[in-house]
């Protein structure tokens, strides 16, 4: 049995959906769980709906939603020529829930509004894929993941309630398999005990797949992507990338932790805990092998320099006002503030009376943190920076990525170097 995850790019239009069906057909007879995320850039588009809704621009929110609807309907029309296909009414109903919410106006809880609306993308994508699979004789059962993946009500970052999730996933999935079908459901979403929708964090569908793989003790999990596997850098940012055929969980979690976008960072732990291999393969060239992430690297593996580039970084420098040392007391105070504002530090360093942290520059989220820090410290900001991380660095790789750049901060261990550059 296998868990497959198809991301937004793999279902971005009618041709892409047909291709996904073709791939699934190649595994007919196997016990499959197929996790699908929202089509193309739908989640970004829905975020704009949320923002308009939250700012009480109801008409604008409805117009933005109508554009999303047109886009989905035109994909369905291309896939399913029968105008009486039940999927049309199903999609109308799914849209209506959000349309009604927009009409009602927003509560003051942004995260709550976000999750109730943004979740639409995954619901639509899976309803469309399920309907299409039926027309090409792939027997699938659509499941509402919000009844299977239980979370607390930390909106936009739902924390999985493992006890109930571990009970409900196997029951539902085994029933589907017994009926000879494949199980098809949404990534990224969860449900609270009160029946509200949560999301697991942007790009969280990989994590959903890993949760299913863990709980079902799957033989493997495959993420189908538009790249041939895990590369040593993002090909959009770095030239001459190479594919890494085998990675260990440890190497993979380090890469994702530093910001490599190949898979969601939370994906590795549930797989590692049960020793489930992760395959990253191309949906464009499904016959090629891709990358496998497993417990150990084969003996004598020499990994290439792995480069992770994060742009739009902010360097926050915090100074004590009274020349007191930046020792445990001040540091724990500062870290507590970061934690309380849920701001992740990408790199930190401290000196006698100062502390520096490189963080993602997300103005909406960091303003409150900066204000809180300013109550007790003097705070300086440097914007527009890039964080470069190189694992297994070589002199050549260092030279290539720092040439002509000003290095504001750097940190080096035996295997990894990180530099904040302008
Ligand atoms: N559709 C969601 C997003 O774009 C989840 C995912 O793609 O994994 O963030
Ligand atoms: Mg996506």
Tab-separated table of C-alpha atoms and ligand atoms in Angstrom:
chain	number	residue	atom	x	y	z
A	1	UNK	CA	0.000	0.000	0.000
A	2	UNK	CA	1.090	3.495	-0.825
A	3	UNK	CA	0.233	7.087	-0.072
A	4	UNK	CA	0.459	9.446	-3.039
A	5	UNK	CA	0.477	13.193	-2.819
A	6	UNK	CA	-0.335	15.373	-5.816
A	7	UNK	CA	0.405	19.063	-5.353
A	8	UNK	CA	-1.131	22.112	-6.984
A	9	UNK	CA	1.053	22.049	-10.096
A	10	UNK	CA	0.072	18.451	-10.840
A	11	UNK	CA	-3.633	19.369	-11.061
A	12	UNK	CA	-3.371	22.902	-12.394
A	13	UNK	CA	-5.505	22.350	-15.510
A	14	UNK	CA	-7.486	19.710	-17.379
A	15	UNK	CA	-4.436	18.161	-19.060
A	16	UNK	CA	-2.712	17.906	-15.692
A	17	UNK	CA	-5.709	16.140	-14.140
A	18	UNK	CA	-5.741	13.655	-17.021
A	19	UNK	CA	-2.066	13.006	-16.407
A	20	UNK	CA	-2.702	12.338	-12.710
A	21	UNK	CA	-5.386	9.811	-13.638
A	22	UNK	CA	-2.916	8.140	-15.989
A	23	UNK	CA	-0.350	7.825	-13.190
A	24	UNK	CA	-2.919	6.405	-10.782
A	25	UNK	CA	-4.034	3.914	-13.423
A	26	UNK	CA	-0.506	2.547	-13.503
A	27	UNK	CA	-1.001	1.387	-9.915
A	28	UNK	CA	-4.393	-0.226	-10.345
A	29	UNK	CA	-5.005	-3.076	-7.965
A	30	UNK	CA	-2.887	-1.491	-5.243
A	31	UNK	CA	-4.191	-0.087	-2.028
A	32	UNK	CA	-3.813	3.645	-2.482
A	33	UNK	CA	-4.492	6.785	-0.523
A	34	UNK	CA	-4.340	9.790	-2.822
A	35	UNK	CA	-3.913	13.196	-1.225
A	36	UNK	CA	-4.556	16.186	-3.476
A	37	UNK	CA	-3.977	19.871	-2.826
A	38	UNK	CA	-5.627	22.890	-4.404
A	39	UNK	CA	-5.332	23.398	-8.174
A	40	UNK	CA	-2.455	25.571	-9.344
A	41	UNK	CA	-2.327	28.857	-7.479
A	42	UNK	CA	-5.839	28.602	-6.046
A	43	UNK	CA	-4.671	28.940	-2.429
A	44	UNK	CA	-3.008	32.278	-3.199
A	45	UNK	CA	-6.173	33.456	-4.939
A	46	UNK	CA	-8.265	32.402	-1.956
A	47	UNK	CA	-5.970	34.319	0.376
A	48	UNK	CA	-6.976	37.432	-1.545
A	49	UNK	CA	-10.622	36.574	-1.024
A	50	UNK	CA	-9.948	36.275	2.718
A	51	UNK	CA	-8.213	39.640	2.821
A	52	UNK	CA	-11.061	41.413	1.025
A	53	UNK	CA	-13.596	39.662	3.264
A	54	UNK	CA	-11.707	40.552	6.403
A	55	UNK	CA	-11.473	44.183	5.319
A	56	UNK	CA	-15.252	44.138	4.814
A	57	UNK	CA	-15.037	44.540	1.029
A	58	UNK	CA	-17.790	42.019	0.465
A	59	UNK	CA	-18.334	42.763	-3.200
A	60	UNK	CA	-14.648	42.514	-3.956
A	61	UNK	CA	-14.436	39.216	-2.088
A	62	UNK	CA	-17.401	37.854	-4.058
A	63	UNK	CA	-15.876	38.993	-7.345
A	64	UNK	CA	-12.559	37.347	-6.554
A	65	UNK	CA	-14.395	34.177	-5.620
A	66	UNK	CA	-16.387	34.283	-8.867
A	67	UNK	CA	-13.135	34.334	-10.829
A	68	UNK	CA	-11.958	31.238	-8.956
A	69	UNK	CA	-15.281	29.596	-9.723
A	70	UNK	CA	-15.024	30.331	-13.445
A	71	UNK	CA	-11.561	28.920	-13.529
A	72	UNK	CA	-12.612	25.659	-11.883
A	73	UNK	CA	-15.767	25.307	-13.944
A	74	UNK	CA	-13.860	25.731	-17.179
A	75	UNK	CA	-11.469	22.952	-16.145
A	76	UNK	CA	-14.440	20.713	-15.380
A	77	UNK	CA	-16.044	21.517	-18.744
A	78	UNK	CA	-12.889	20.456	-20.485
A	79	UNK	CA	-12.668	17.233	-18.496
A	80	UNK	CA	-16.302	16.198	-18.447
A	81	UNK	CA	-18.435	17.037	-21.442
A	82	UNK	CA	-21.672	15.767	-19.892
A	83	UNK	CA	-23.373	18.928	-18.656
A	84	UNK	CA	-25.527	16.783	-16.347
A	85	UNK	CA	-22.577	15.363	-14.460
A	86	UNK	CA	-23.404	15.561	-10.752
A	87	UNK	CA	-20.074	17.283	-10.119
A	88	UNK	CA	-21.528	20.628	-11.267
A	89	UNK	CA	-24.154	20.689	-8.548
A	90	UNK	CA	-21.644	19.418	-6.022
A	91	UNK	CA	-19.237	22.249	-6.864
A	92	UNK	CA	-22.054	24.793	-6.715
A	93	UNK	CA	-22.893	23.642	-3.220
A	94	UNK	CA	-19.280	23.774	-2.130
A	95	UNK	CA	-19.000	27.327	-3.429
A	96	UNK	CA	-22.288	28.300	-1.823
A	97	UNK	CA	-20.955	27.608	1.660
A	98	UNK	CA	-18.198	30.165	1.119
A	99	UNK	CA	-20.455	32.627	-0.712
A	100	UNK	CA	-22.811	32.594	2.281
A	101	UNK	CA	-19.917	33.189	4.625
A	102	UNK	CA	-18.782	36.181	2.576
A	103	UNK	CA	-22.315	37.605	2.636
A	104	UNK	CA	-22.516	37.233	6.403
A	105	UNK	CA	-19.390	39.303	7.004
A	106	UNK	CA	-16.212	38.437	8.866
A	107	UNK	CA	-15.666	37.771	12.553
A	108	UNK	CA	-12.662	39.422	14.152
A	109	UNK	CA	-10.687	36.172	14.095
A	110	UNK	CA	-8.522	36.366	10.968
A	111	UNK	CA	-7.115	32.857	11.297
A	112	UNK	CA	-10.567	31.374	11.664
A	113	UNK	CA	-11.898	33.213	8.607
A	114	UNK	CA	-8.792	32.218	6.678
A	115	UNK	CA	-9.206	28.512	7.295
A	116	UNK	CA	-12.938	28.413	6.592
A	117	UNK	CA	-12.356	30.071	3.210
A	118	UNK	CA	-8.938	28.920	2.019
A	119	UNK	CA	-9.913	25.272	2.581
A	120	UNK	CA	-12.222	25.609	-0.427
A	121	UNK	CA	-9.290	25.002	-2.799
A	122	UNK	CA	-8.664	21.459	-1.620
A	123	UNK	CA	-12.370	20.594	-1.508
A	124	UNK	CA	-12.852	21.691	-5.116
A	125	UNK	CA	-9.728	19.982	-6.413
A	126	UNK	CA	-10.614	16.642	-4.859
A	127	UNK	CA	-14.242	16.805	-5.985
A	128	UNK	CA	-13.094	17.437	-9.544
A	129	UNK	CA	-10.416	14.746	-9.515
A	130	UNK	CA	-12.841	12.218	-7.986
A	131	UNK	CA	-15.476	12.947	-10.622
A	132	UNK	CA	-12.928	12.648	-13.406
A	133	UNK	CA	-11.503	9.365	-12.084
A	134	UNK	CA	-15.007	7.922	-12.192
A	135	UNK	CA	-15.391	8.872	-15.840
A	136	UNK	CA	-12.185	6.979	-16.690
A	137	UNK	CA	-13.193	3.933	-14.650
A	138	UNK	CA	-10.882	4.363	-11.709
A	139	UNK	CA	-13.020	3.485	-8.712
A	140	UNK	CA	-12.314	6.011	-6.010
A	141	UNK	CA	-13.987	7.102	-2.819
A	142	UNK	CA	-13.898	10.809	-1.942
A	143	UNK	CA	-13.386	11.390	1.773
A	144	UNK	CA	-13.700	14.602	3.755
A	145	UNK	CA	-10.368	14.790	5.529
A	146	UNK	CA	-11.800	17.173	8.121
A	147	UNK	CA	-13.505	14.162	9.692
A	148	UNK	CA	-10.298	12.145	9.735
A	149	UNK	CA	-7.453	14.523	10.595
A	150	UNK	CA	-8.446	16.026	13.923
A	151	UNK	CA	-6.722	19.163	15.133
A	152	UNK	CA	-6.968	21.674	17.926
A	153	UNK	CA	-8.192	25.133	16.987
A	154	UNK	CA	-4.882	26.779	16.267
A	155	UNK	CA	-6.141	28.240	13.017
A	156	UNK	CA	-3.656	28.323	10.124
A	157	UNK	CA	-1.432	25.889	11.988
A	158	UNK	CA	-3.718	23.203	13.329
A	159	UNK	CA	-1.989	20.824	15.719
A	160	UNK	CA	-2.921	17.212	15.099
A	161	UNK	CA	-4.784	15.377	17.820
A	162	UNK	CA	-3.150	12.025	17.307
A	163	UNK	CA	-5.387	9.825	19.475
A	164	UNK	CA	-8.594	10.493	17.552
A	165	UNK	CA	-6.817	10.768	14.208
A	166	UNK	CA	-5.165	7.381	14.754
A	167	UNK	CA	-8.560	5.898	15.416
A	168	UNK	CA	-10.483	7.401	12.511
A	169	UNK	CA	-8.024	7.180	9.609
A	170	UNK	CA	-7.594	3.382	9.599
A	171	UNK	CA	-11.324	2.741	10.014
A	172	UNK	CA	-12.234	4.931	7.070
A	173	UNK	CA	-9.411	3.889	4.769
A	174	UNK	CA	-9.677	0.152	5.328
A	175	UNK	CA	-13.404	0.325	4.568
A	176	UNK	CA	-12.639	2.027	1.252
A	177	UNK	CA	-9.980	-0.516	0.341
A	178	UNK	CA	-12.288	-3.380	1.205
A	179	UNK	CA	-14.732	-2.042	-1.338
A	180	UNK	CA	-11.965	-2.267	-3.937
A	181	UNK	CA	-11.574	1.481	-4.372
A	182	UNK	CA	-8.773	3.909	-3.852
A	183	UNK	CA	-9.189	6.555	-1.166
A	184	UNK	CA	-9.033	10.154	-2.349
A	185	UNK	CA	-8.901	13.060	0.051
A	186	UNK	CA	-7.643	16.589	0.698
A	187	UNK	CA	-4.252	17.610	1.949
A	188	UNK	CA	-3.670	20.655	4.151
A	189	UNK	CA	-7.007	20.509	6.019
A	190	UNK	CA	-8.134	19.350	9.418
A	191	UNK	CA	-11.213	19.629	11.593
A	192	UNK	CA	-11.704	20.833	15.148
A	193	UNK	CA	-13.888	19.013	17.685
A	194	UNK	CA	-16.508	21.760	17.169
A	195	UNK	CA	-16.622	20.967	13.462
A	196	UNK	CA	-14.698	23.959	12.144
A	197	UNK	CA	-12.081	23.693	9.452
A	198	UNK	CA	-8.400	24.215	10.160
A	199	UNK	CA	-5.378	24.294	7.882
A	200	UNK	CA	-1.987	22.860	8.717
A	201	UNK	CA	0.245	25.656	7.384
A	202	UNK	CA	0.983	26.618	3.781
A	203	UNK	CA	2.196	23.736	1.643
A	204	UNK	CA	0.921	21.405	4.355
A	205	UNK	CA	-0.417	18.687	2.047
A	206	UNK	CA	2.886	16.841	2.199
A	207	UNK	CA	2.452	16.690	5.930
A	208	UNK	CA	-1.087	15.312	5.562
A	209	UNK	CA	0.265	12.539	3.350
A	210	UNK	CA	2.950	11.749	5.918
A	211	UNK	CA	0.345	11.570	8.690
A	212	UNK	CA	-1.671	9.047	6.661
A	213	UNK	CA	1.476	7.074	5.807
A	214	UNK	CA	2.511	6.989	9.465
A	215	UNK	CA	-0.850	5.920	10.821
A	216	UNK	CA	-1.501	3.331	8.100
A	217	UNK	CA	2.109	2.101	8.288
A	218	UNK	CA	2.331	2.521	4.567
A	219	UNK	CA	5.053	0.846	2.504
A	220	UNK	CA	5.957	4.174	1.032
A	221	UNK	CA	4.859	7.705	0.396
A	222	UNK	CA	5.310	9.352	-2.979
A	223	UNK	CA	5.206	13.062	-3.657
A	224	UNK	CA	4.639	13.702	-7.381
A	225	UNK	CA	6.267	16.964	-8.393
A	226	UNK	CA	7.220	19.027	-11.424
A	227	UNK	CA	10.910	18.403	-10.731
A	228	UNK	CA	12.706	15.090	-11.334
A	229	UNK	CA	13.358	14.524	-7.619
A	230	UNK	CA	15.139	16.380	-4.841
A	231	UNK	CA	17.758	18.645	-6.376
A	232	UNK	CA	20.725	20.179	-4.594
A	233	UNK	CA	19.233	23.655	-5.051
A	234	UNK	CA	16.138	25.353	-6.397
A	235	UNK	CA	16.625	25.340	-10.197
A	236	UNK	CA	14.804	28.695	-10.414
A	237	UNK	CA	17.532	30.306	-8.314
A	238	UNK	CA	20.686	28.337	-9.006
A	239	UNK	CA	22.245	27.119	-12.259
A	240	UNK	CA	23.493	23.587	-12.892
A	241	UNK	CA	21.548	21.807	-10.198
A	242	UNK	CA	21.907	18.051	-9.803
A	243	UNK	CA	19.414	15.446	-8.643
A	244	UNK	CA	20.241	13.612	-5.403
A	245	UNK	CA	19.208	9.961	-5.854
A	246	UNK	CA	19.260	8.967	-2.170
A	247	UNK	CA	18.979	11.100	0.955
A	248	UNK	CA	18.689	10.215	4.615
A	249	UNK	CA	15.839	11.559	6.734
A	250	UNK	CA	18.457	13.532	8.611
A	251	UNK	CA	19.777	15.271	5.500
A	252	UNK	CA	16.264	15.902	4.238
A	253	UNK	CA	15.026	17.419	7.480
A	254	UNK	CA	18.071	19.675	7.622
A	255	UNK	CA	17.454	20.883	4.058
A	256	UNK	CA	13.800	21.611	4.656
A	257	UNK	CA	14.508	23.203	8.003
A	258	UNK	CA	16.797	25.711	6.297
A	259	UNK	CA	14.037	26.524	3.836
A	260	UNK	CA	14.386	24.180	0.855
A	261	UNK	CA	10.939	24.091	-0.719
A	262	UNK	CA	11.040	20.491	-1.934
A	263	UNK	CA	8.828	19.148	0.821
A	264	UNK	CA	7.144	20.593	3.865
A	265	UNK	CA	9.516	20.443	6.868
A	266	UNK	CA	6.969	18.626	9.027
A	267	UNK	CA	6.785	15.746	6.553
A	268	UNK	CA	9.920	13.931	7.625
A	269	UNK	CA	9.223	13.155	11.280
A	270	UNK	CA	6.098	10.983	10.821
A	271	UNK	CA	7.916	9.013	8.111
A	272	UNK	CA	11.178	8.660	10.023
A	273	UNK	CA	9.338	7.481	13.117
A	274	UNK	CA	8.019	4.461	11.225
A	275	UNK	CA	10.903	4.024	8.762
A	276	UNK	CA	8.664	4.733	5.760
A	277	UNK	CA	10.579	5.679	2.604
A	278	UNK	CA	9.660	8.930	0.904
A	279	UNK	CA	9.830	8.995	-2.882
A	280	UNK	CA	9.950	12.298	-4.722
A	281	UNK	CA	9.125	11.728	-8.384
A	282	UNK	CA	8.240	13.671	-11.491
A	283	UNK	CA	4.639	13.686	-12.666
A	284	UNK	CA	5.990	14.863	-16.019
A	285	UNK	CA	8.242	11.822	-16.353
A	286	UNK	CA	6.545	9.235	-14.148
A	287	UNK	CA	8.772	6.440	-15.451
A	288	UNK	CA	11.895	7.927	-13.928
A	289	UNK	CA	12.991	6.997	-10.441
A	290	UNK	CA	13.424	10.341	-8.685
A	291	UNK	CA	14.768	10.552	-5.144
A	292	UNK	CA	14.257	8.257	-2.198
A	293	UNK	CA	14.579	9.522	1.369
A	294	UNK	CA	15.290	6.715	3.808
A	295	UNK	CA	16.907	5.885	7.140
A	296	UNK	CA	20.544	5.694	6.090
A	297	UNK	CA	22.653	7.086	3.303
A	298	UNK	CA	24.392	4.272	1.410
A	299	UNK	CA	28.005	3.851	2.567
A	300	UNK	CA	30.489	6.287	1.044
A	301	UNK	CA	27.837	8.610	-0.325
A	302	UNK	CA	29.324	11.971	-1.139
A	303	UNK	CA	26.533	14.517	-1.221
A	304	UNK	CA	26.975	17.575	-3.439
A	305	UNK	CA	26.844	21.024	-1.824
A	306	UNK	CA	23.181	21.617	-1.022
A	307	UNK	CA	22.240	25.255	-1.372
A	308	UNK	CA	19.170	26.884	0.135
A	309	UNK	CA	18.476	30.523	-0.645
A	310	UNK	CA	15.877	32.463	1.320
A	311	UNK	CA	15.193	35.982	0.158
A	312	UNK	CA	13.210	38.767	1.830
A	313	UNK	CA	14.968	38.327	5.127
A	314	UNK	CA	15.120	40.780	7.991
A	315	UNK	CA	17.997	40.983	10.419
A	316	UNK	CA	16.840	42.149	13.831
A	317	UNK	CA	19.569	43.304	16.203
A	318	UNK	CA	18.625	43.677	19.838
A	319	UNK	CA	20.820	45.612	22.275
A	320	UNK	CA	20.506	45.818	26.049
A	321	UNK	CA	19.859	49.422	27.091
A	322	UNK	CA	21.965	49.417	30.255
A	323	UNK	CA	25.015	47.594	28.939
A	324	UNK	CA	23.946	44.428	30.771
A	325	UNK	CA	25.310	41.263	29.200
A	326	UNK	CA	23.289	39.329	26.682
A	327	UNK	CA	23.356	36.324	29.004
A	328	UNK	CA	20.825	33.635	29.868
A	329	UNK	CA	18.326	35.958	31.454
A	330	UNK	CA	18.065	38.426	28.592
A	331	UNK	CA	18.246	35.636	26.032
A	332	UNK	CA	15.425	33.623	27.546
A	333	UNK	CA	13.375	36.809	27.755
A	334	UNK	CA	13.995	37.521	24.056
A	335	UNK	CA	13.333	33.949	22.917
A	336	UNK	CA	10.114	33.958	24.903
A	337	UNK	CA	8.952	36.984	22.936
A	338	UNK	CA	9.770	35.282	19.642
A	339	UNK	CA	7.874	32.198	20.752
A	340	UNK	CA	4.889	34.198	22.026
A	341	UNK	CA	4.600	35.916	18.636
A	342	UNK	CA	5.189	32.625	16.813
A	343	UNK	CA	8.115	34.041	14.856
A	344	UNK	CA	10.642	31.447	13.756
A	345	UNK	CA	14.275	32.496	13.726
A	346	UNK	CA	16.253	31.329	10.708
A	347	UNK	CA	19.628	32.157	12.233
A	348	UNK	CA	20.615	33.681	15.585
A	349	UNK	CA	23.831	34.887	17.130
A	350	UNK	CA	24.708	36.769	20.287
A	351	UNK	CA	27.586	38.937	21.463
A	352	UNK	CA	28.360	40.782	24.712
A	353	UNK	CA	25.392	43.116	24.757
A	354	UNK	CA	23.583	42.262	21.548
A	355	UNK	CA	21.517	39.521	19.982
A	356	UNK	CA	20.798	39.164	16.256
A	357	UNK	CA	18.140	37.115	14.553
A	358	UNK	CA	17.485	36.612	10.869
A	359	UNK	CA	13.758	36.131	10.233
A	360	UNK	CA	11.322	36.087	7.317
A	361	UNK	CA	10.181	39.632	6.628
A	362	UNK	CA	6.423	39.285	7.029
A	363	UNK	CA	5.427	42.796	8.198
A	364	UNK	CA	1.943	41.857	9.445
A	365	UNK	CA	3.331	39.217	11.764
A	366	UNK	CA	6.498	40.825	13.077
A	367	UNK	CA	5.271	44.295	13.967
A	368	UNK	CA	3.916	43.222	17.341
A	369	UNK	CA	7.119	41.335	18.152
A	370	UNK	CA	9.281	44.350	17.369
A	371	UNK	CA	7.111	46.559	19.551
A	372	UNK	CA	7.382	44.115	22.436
A	373	UNK	CA	11.172	43.927	22.077
A	374	UNK	CA	11.413	47.710	22.014
A	375	UNK	CA	9.895	47.925	25.484
A	376	UNK	CA	13.117	46.652	27.054
A	377	UNK	CA	15.755	46.816	24.354
A	378	UNK	CA	17.077	48.961	21.561
A	379	UNK	CA	16.190	47.315	18.273
A	380	UNK	CA	17.711	47.802	14.820
A	381	UNK	CA	16.424	46.351	11.575
A	382	UNK	CA	18.141	45.546	8.297
A	383	UNK	CA	15.745	44.697	5.494
A	384	UNK	CA	16.019	43.244	2.010
A	385	UNK	CA	18.548	40.562	2.902
A	386	UNK	CA	19.103	37.025	1.712
A	387	UNK	CA	19.979	34.027	3.823
A	388	UNK	CA	22.207	31.511	2.068
A	389	UNK	CA	22.694	28.103	3.625
A	390	UNK	CA	25.144	25.619	2.152
A	391	UNK	CA	25.383	22.111	3.532
A	392	UNK	CA	28.456	20.120	2.577
A	393	UNK	CA	30.011	23.364	1.486
A	394	UNK	CA	33.091	23.498	-0.680
A	395	UNK	CA	35.375	26.474	-1.394
A	396	UNK	CA	33.945	26.617	-4.935
A	397	UNK	CA	30.344	26.669	-3.730
A	398	UNK	CA	31.162	29.409	-1.232
A	399	UNK	CA	32.844	31.493	-3.867
A	400	UNK	CA	29.977	31.019	-6.314
A	401	UNK	CA	27.322	32.207	-3.882
A	402	UNK	CA	29.074	35.059	-2.111
A	403	UNK	CA	30.884	36.728	-4.977
A	404	UNK	CA	30.120	40.439	-5.030
A	405	UNK	CA	27.887	40.303	-1.965
A	406	UNK	CA	28.234	41.920	1.419
A	407	UNK	CA	28.117	39.365	4.247
A	408	UNK	CA	26.419	40.805	7.343
A	409	UNK	CA	26.549	37.708	9.483
A	410	UNK	CA	27.836	34.190	9.048
A	411	UNK	CA	27.897	30.993	11.019
A	412	UNK	CA	29.798	27.876	10.200
A	413	UNK	CA	29.852	24.318	11.513
A	414	UNK	CA	31.635	21.313	10.076
A	415	UNK	CA	28.885	20.583	7.556
A	416	UNK	CA	26.883	23.756	7.202
A	417	UNK	CA	27.569	27.397	6.573
A	418	UNK	CA	24.910	30.080	6.801
A	419	UNK	CA	25.355	33.650	5.658
A	420	UNK	CA	23.101	36.667	5.767
A	421	UNK	CA	24.036	38.720	2.712
A	422	UNK	CA	23.035	41.855	0.933
B	1	LIG	N1	-2.823	24.336	-1.216
B	1	LIG	C1	-2.063	24.590	-0.027
B	1	LIG	C2	-0.994	25.621	-0.311
B	1	LIG	O1	-0.808	25.996	-1.452
B	1	LIG	C3	-1.477	23.356	0.563
B	1	LIG	C4	-0.444	22.668	-0.286
B	1	LIG	O2	-0.302	22.987	-1.455
B	1	LIG	O3	0.229	21.772	0.205
B	1	LIG	O4	-0.358	26.064	0.591
B	2	LIG	MG1	-0.300	24.321	-3.142
